[in-house]
């Protein structure tokens, strides 16, 4: 076999192995990928029961109900067009409140989203006080970065 053919064979085998490796990695990721959905997506698509997904939107005003003596909380997430009922058994984040942005991760079962995790979103203008102080002290503070730290 000529040197040119050996090199070509090596390149083809290397590319095939690389393709197989990429395929295996993508297959492994596919099982762990969690897609983000709005309440309208959930209502329109009706995802298969038990499929893991993320639901994001605003906590609907007047919808939060906490069971007495329990960590179970029921609320509705809305995108101002549609709303989805959510059940969560656990401790809610400090920023969780009605009218606040929230992302929940869990499964949609029988018309109710069973959340295993709840993440509260803060205002995009939010800035940790330490960062605001550092900007103010350096003279780089701009008013459009949100309210100054106190």
Coordinates of N, CA and C in Angstrom, one line a residue:
X1 N 0.8 -1.2 0.0 CA 0.0 0.0 0.0 C 0.9 1.2 0.0
X2 N 0.5 2.2 -0.8 CA 1.3 3.4 -0.9 C 1.1 4.3 0.3
X3 N 2.1 5.1 0.5 CA 2.0 6.0 1.7 C 0.7 6.9 1.6
X4 N 0.4 7.4 0.4 CA -0.8 8.2 0.2 C -2.1 7.5 0.6
X5 N -2.2 6.2 0.3 CA -3.3 5.4 0.6 C -3.4 5.1 2.1
X6 N -2.3 4.9 2.7 CA -2.3 4.7 4.2 C -2.8 5.9 4.9
X7 N -2.3 7.1 4.5 CA -2.8 8.4 5.1 C -4.3 8.6 4.9
X8 N -4.8 8.3 3.7 CA -6.2 8.4 3.4 C -7.0 7.5 4.2
X9 N -6.5 6.3 4.4 CA -7.2 5.3 5.2 C -7.3 5.7 6.7
X10 N -6.2 6.3 7.1 CA -6.1 6.8 8.5 C -7.1 7.9 8.7
X11 N -7.2 8.8 7.8 CA -8.1 10.0 7.9 C -9.5 9.5 7.9
X12 N -9.9 8.6 7.0 CA -11.2 8.1 7.0 C -11.6 7.3 8.2
X13 N -10.7 6.5 8.8 CA -11.0 5.8 10.0 C -11.1 6.8 11.2
X14 N -10.3 7.8 11.2 CA -10.3 8.8 12.3 C -11.7 9.6 12.2
X15 N -12.1 10.0 11.0 CA -13.3 10.7 10.9 C -14.5 9.8 11.3
X16 N -14.5 8.6 10.9 CA -15.6 7.7 11.3 C -15.7 7.5 12.8
X17 N -14.5 7.4 13.5 CA -14.5 7.3 14.9 C -15.0 8.6 15.6
X18 N -14.6 9.7 15.0 CA -15.0 11.0 15.6 C -16.6 11.1 15.4
X19 N -17.1 10.7 14.3 CA -18.5 10.8 14.0 C -19.3 9.9 15.0
X20 N -18.8 8.7 15.3 CA -19.4 7.8 16.2 C -19.4 8.4 17.6
X21 N -18.2 9.0 18.0 CA -18.1 9.6 19.3 C -19.1 10.8 19.5
X22 N -19.2 11.6 18.5 CA -20.2 12.7 18.5 C -21.6 12.2 18.6
X23 N -21.9 11.2 17.9 CA -23.2 10.6 17.9 C -23.6 10.0 19.3
X24 N -22.6 9.4 19.9 CA -22.9 8.8 21.3 C -23.1 10.0 22.3
X25 N -22.3 11.0 22.2 CA -22.4 12.1 23.1 C -23.8 12.8 22.9
X26 N -24.2 13.0 21.7 CA -25.5 13.6 21.4 C -26.7 12.8 21.9
X27 N -26.5 11.5 21.8 CA -27.6 10.6 22.3 C -27.6 10.6 23.8
X28 N -26.5 10.8 24.5 CA -26.5 10.9 26.0 C -27.1 12.2 26.4
X29 N -26.8 13.3 25.7 CA -27.4 14.6 26.1 C -28.9 14.6 25.8
X30 N -29.4 13.9 24.8 CA -30.8 14.0 24.5 C -31.6 13.5 25.6
X31 N -31.2 12.5 26.4 CA -31.9 12.0 27.5 C -32.0 13.0 28.6
X32 N -31.0 13.9 28.7 CA -31.0 14.9 29.9 C -31.4 16.3 29.5
X33 N -31.7 16.5 28.2 CA -32.1 17.9 27.8 C -33.5 18.2 28.3
X34 N -33.7 19.3 28.9 CA -35.0 19.7 29.4 C -35.4 21.0 28.7
X35 N -36.5 20.9 27.9 CA -36.9 22.1 27.1 C -37.8 23.1 27.9
X36 N -37.6 24.3 27.6 CA -38.3 25.4 28.2 C -39.6 25.7 27.5
X37 N -40.7 25.8 28.2 CA -42.1 26.0 27.6 C -42.8 27.1 28.4
X38 N -43.6 27.8 27.6 CA -44.5 28.8 28.2 C -45.8 28.1 28.5
X39 N -46.7 28.7 29.3 CA -48.0 28.1 29.5 C -48.8 27.9 28.2
X40 N -48.7 28.9 27.3 CA -49.3 28.7 26.0 C -48.8 27.5 25.2
X41 N -47.5 27.2 25.3 CA -46.9 26.0 24.7 C -47.5 24.8 25.3
X42 N -47.6 24.8 26.6 CA -48.2 23.6 27.3 C -49.6 23.4 26.9
X43 N -50.4 24.4 26.9 CA -51.9 24.3 26.6 C -52.0 23.8 25.1
X44 N -51.3 24.4 24.2 CA -51.4 24.1 22.8 C -50.9 22.7 22.4
X45 N -49.7 22.4 22.9 CA -49.0 21.1 22.5 C -49.4 19.9 23.4
X46 N -49.9 20.1 24.6 CA -50.2 19.0 25.5 C -49.1 18.0 25.5
X47 N -48.0 18.3 26.1 CA -46.8 17.3 26.1 C -47.2 16.0 26.7
X48 N -46.5 14.9 26.3 CA -46.8 13.6 26.8 C -46.7 13.6 28.3
X49 N -47.5 12.8 29.0 CA -47.6 12.8 30.4 C -46.3 12.2 31.0
X50 N -45.7 12.8 32.0 CA -44.5 12.3 32.6 C -43.2 12.8 32.0
X51 N -43.3 13.5 30.8 CA -42.0 14.0 30.2 C -41.5 15.2 31.0
X52 N -40.2 15.2 31.3 CA -39.6 16.2 32.0 C -39.4 17.5 31.2
X53 N -39.8 18.6 31.7 CA -39.7 19.9 31.0 C -39.7 21.0 32.0
X54 N -39.4 22.2 31.4 CA -39.4 23.4 32.2 C -40.6 24.3 31.8
X55 N -41.2 25.0 32.8 CA -42.3 25.9 32.5 C -41.9 27.2 33.1
X56 N -42.1 28.3 32.3 CA -41.7 29.6 32.8 C -42.8 30.6 32.5
X57 N -42.9 31.6 33.4 CA -43.9 32.6 33.2 C -44.0 33.4 34.5
X58 N -45.1 34.0 34.7 CA -45.4 34.8 36.0 C -46.3 34.1 36.9
X59 N -46.0 34.2 38.2 CA -47.0 33.6 39.2 C -48.2 34.4 39.1
X60 N -49.3 33.8 38.8 CA -50.6 34.5 38.7 C -51.0 35.1 40.1
X61 N -51.5 36.4 40.0 CA -51.9 37.1 41.2 C -53.1 36.3 41.8
X62 N -53.1 36.1 43.1 CA -54.2 35.5 43.9 C -54.2 34.0 43.7
X63 N -53.2 33.3 43.1 CA -53.3 31.9 42.9 C -52.5 31.1 43.9
X64 N -51.7 31.7 44.7 CA -50.8 30.9 45.6 C -51.6 30.4 46.8
X65 N -51.6 29.1 47.0 CA -52.3 28.4 48.1 C -51.3 27.5 48.8
X66 N -51.0 27.8 50.0 CA -50.1 26.9 50.8 C -50.9 26.0 51.7
X67 N -50.7 24.7 51.7 CA -51.4 23.8 52.6 C -50.8 24.0 54.1
X68 N -51.7 24.1 55.0 CA -51.3 24.3 56.4 C -50.6 23.1 56.9
X69 N -49.5 23.4 57.6 CA -48.7 22.3 58.2 C -48.0 21.4 57.2
X70 N -47.8 21.9 56.0 CA -47.2 21.1 54.9 C -46.3 22.1 54.1
X71 N -45.4 21.5 53.3 CA -44.6 22.2 52.4 C -45.2 22.3 51.0
X72 N -46.4 21.8 50.8 CA -47.0 21.7 49.5 C -47.6 23.1 49.2
X73 N -47.3 23.6 48.0 CA -47.8 24.9 47.5 C -48.4 24.7 46.1
X74 N -49.6 25.3 45.9 CA -50.2 25.2 44.6 C -50.3 26.7 44.1
X75 N -50.0 26.8 42.8 CA -50.1 28.2 42.2 C -50.3 28.0 40.7
X76 N -50.5 29.1 40.1 CA -50.7 29.1 38.6 C -49.6 29.9 38.0
X77 N -49.0 29.4 36.9 CA -48.0 30.2 36.1 C -48.7 30.6 34.8
X78 N -48.6 31.9 34.5 CA -49.2 32.5 33.3 C -48.2 33.2 32.5
X79 N -48.6 33.3 31.2 CA -47.8 34.2 30.3 C -48.7 35.3 29.8
X80 N -49.8 35.5 30.6 CA -50.8 36.6 30.3 C -51.8 36.2 29.2
X81 N -51.6 35.0 28.6 CA -52.5 34.5 27.6 C -53.2 33.2 28.2
X82 N -52.4 32.3 28.6 CA -52.9 31.1 29.2 C -52.2 30.9 30.6
X83 N -52.7 30.0 31.4 CA -52.2 29.7 32.7 C -52.2 28.2 32.9
X84 N -51.2 27.7 33.7 CA -51.1 26.3 34.0 C -51.0 26.1 35.5
X85 N -51.8 25.2 36.1 CA -51.7 24.9 37.5 C -50.4 24.1 37.8
X86 N -49.8 24.5 38.9 CA -48.5 23.9 39.4 C -48.7 23.5 40.8
X87 N -48.2 22.3 41.1 CA -48.1 21.8 42.5 C -46.6 21.6 42.8
X88 N -46.2 22.1 43.9 CA -44.8 22.0 44.3 C -44.7 21.6 45.8
X89 N -43.9 20.5 46.1 CA -43.7 20.1 47.5 C -42.3 20.4 47.8
X90 N -42.1 21.4 48.6 CA -40.7 21.8 48.9 C -40.7 23.2 49.4
X91 N -39.5 23.7 49.7 CA -39.3 25.1 50.1 C -39.1 26.0 48.9
X92 N -39.9 27.0 48.9 CA -39.9 28.0 47.8 C -38.7 29.0 48.0
X93 N -38.1 29.5 46.9 CA -37.1 30.5 47.0 C -37.6 31.8 47.7
X94 N -36.7 32.6 48.3 CA -37.1 33.8 48.9 C -37.7 34.8 48.0
X95 N -37.3 34.8 46.7 CA -37.9 35.8 45.7 C -39.2 35.4 45.2
X96 N -39.7 34.2 45.6 CA -41.0 33.7 45.0 C -42.2 34.5 45.6
X97 N -43.0 35.1 44.7 CA -44.2 35.8 45.1 C -45.1 36.0 43.9
X98 N -46.3 36.4 44.2 CA -47.3 36.6 43.1 C -46.8 37.7 42.2
X99 N -47.0 37.6 40.9 CA -46.6 38.6 40.0 C -45.1 38.6 39.6
X100 N -44.4 37.7 40.2 CA -42.9 37.6 40.0 C -42.7 36.5 38.9
X101 N -41.6 36.7 38.1 CA -41.2 35.6 37.2 C -40.7 34.4 37.9
X102 N -41.0 33.2 37.3 CA -40.6 32.0 37.9 C -40.4 30.9 36.8
X103 N -39.4 30.0 37.1 CA -39.2 28.9 36.2 C -39.3 27.7 37.0
X104 N -40.1 26.7 36.6 CA -40.3 25.5 37.3 C -39.9 24.3 36.5
X105 N -39.3 23.3 37.1 CA -38.9 22.2 36.4 C -39.6 21.0 37.0
X106 N -40.2 20.1 36.1 CA -40.9 19.0 36.6 C -41.6 18.2 35.4
X107 N -42.8 17.6 35.7 CA -43.5 16.8 34.8 C -44.9 17.3 34.7
X108 N -45.5 17.3 33.5 CA -46.9 17.6 33.3 C -47.7 16.4 33.3
X109 N -48.5 16.2 34.3 CA -49.3 15.0 34.5 C -50.8 15.3 34.7
X110 N -51.6 14.8 33.9 CA -53.1 14.9 34.0 C -53.5 16.4 34.1
X111 N -52.9 17.3 33.3 CA -53.3 18.7 33.3 C -52.8 19.5 34.4
X112 N -51.9 19.0 35.2 CA -51.3 19.7 36.3 C -49.8 19.5 36.2
X113 N -49.0 20.6 36.4 CA -47.6 20.6 36.3 C -47.1 20.2 37.7
X114 N -46.4 19.1 37.9 CA -45.8 18.6 39.1 C -44.4 19.1 39.2
X115 N -44.1 20.2 39.9 CA -42.8 20.8 39.9 C -41.9 20.1 40.9
X116 N -40.7 19.8 40.5 CA -39.7 19.2 41.4 C -38.7 20.3 41.8
X117 N -38.7 21.4 41.1 CA -37.8 22.5 41.4 C -38.5 23.8 41.0
X118 N -38.3 24.9 41.8 CA -38.9 26.2 41.5 C -37.7 27.2 41.6
X119 N -37.5 28.0 40.5 CA -36.5 29.0 40.5 C -37.2 30.4 40.3
X120 N -37.0 31.3 41.2 CA -37.6 32.6 41.1 C -36.7 33.5 40.4
X121 N -37.2 34.3 39.4 CA -36.4 35.2 38.7 C -36.4 36.6 39.3
X122 N -35.3 37.2 39.4 CA -35.3 38.6 39.9 C -35.4 39.6 38.7
X123 N -35.6 40.8 39.1 CA -35.7 41.9 38.1 C -34.4 42.0 37.3
X124 N -34.4 42.2 36.0 CA -33.2 42.3 35.2 C -32.4 43.5 35.6
X125 N -33.0 44.5 36.3 CA -32.3 45.6 36.8 C -31.5 45.4 38.1
X126 N -31.8 44.2 38.7 CA -31.1 43.9 40.0 C -29.6 43.8 39.9
X127 N -29.0 44.3 40.9 CA -27.5 44.3 41.0 C -27.2 44.1 42.4
X128 N -26.3 43.1 42.7 CA -25.9 42.9 44.1 C -25.3 44.2 44.7
X129 N -25.6 44.5 46.0 CA -25.1 45.7 46.6 C -23.6 45.9 46.5
X130 N -22.8 44.8 46.5 CA -21.4 44.9 46.5 C -20.9 45.4 45.1
X131 N -21.6 45.0 44.1 CA -21.2 45.4 42.7 C -21.6 46.9 42.5
X132 N -22.8 47.3 43.0 CA -23.2 48.7 42.9 C -22.3 49.6 43.6
X133 N -21.8 49.2 44.8 CA -20.9 50.0 45.6 C -19.6 50.1 44.9
X134 N -19.1 49.0 44.3 CA -17.8 49.1 43.6 C -17.9 50.0 42.4
X135 N -19.0 50.0 41.7 CA -19.2 50.9 40.5 C -19.3 52.3 41.0
X136 N -20.0 52.5 42.0 CA -20.1 53.9 42.5 C -18.8 54.4 43.0
X137 N -18.0 53.6 43.7 CA -16.7 54.0 44.2 C -15.7 54.3 43.1
X138 N -15.8 53.5 42.0 CA -14.9 53.7 40.8 C -15.3 54.9 39.9
X139 N -16.5 55.4 40.2 CA -17.0 56.5 39.3 C -17.7 56.0 38.0
X140 N -17.9 54.7 37.9 CA -18.5 54.1 36.7 C -20.0 53.9 36.8
X141 N -20.6 54.4 37.9 CA -22.0 54.1 38.2 C -22.9 54.9 37.1
X142 N -23.8 54.2 36.5 CA -24.8 54.8 35.6 C -26.2 54.5 36.1
X143 N -27.0 55.4 36.1 CA -28.4 55.3 36.6 C -29.2 54.2 36.0
X144 N -28.9 53.9 34.7 CA -29.7 52.9 34.0 C -29.3 51.4 34.4
X145 N -28.4 51.3 35.4 CA -28.0 50.0 35.8 C -28.9 49.5 37.0
X146 N -29.9 50.3 37.3 CA -30.8 50.0 38.4 C -30.6 50.9 39.6
X147 N -31.4 50.7 40.6 CA -31.2 51.6 41.8 C -29.9 51.3 42.5
X148 N -29.3 52.3 43.0 CA -28.0 52.2 43.7 C -28.2 51.4 45.0
X149 N -27.2 50.7 45.4 CA -27.3 49.9 46.6 C -27.3 50.8 47.8
X150 N -27.9 50.4 48.9 CA -28.1 51.2 50.1 C -27.2 50.8 51.2

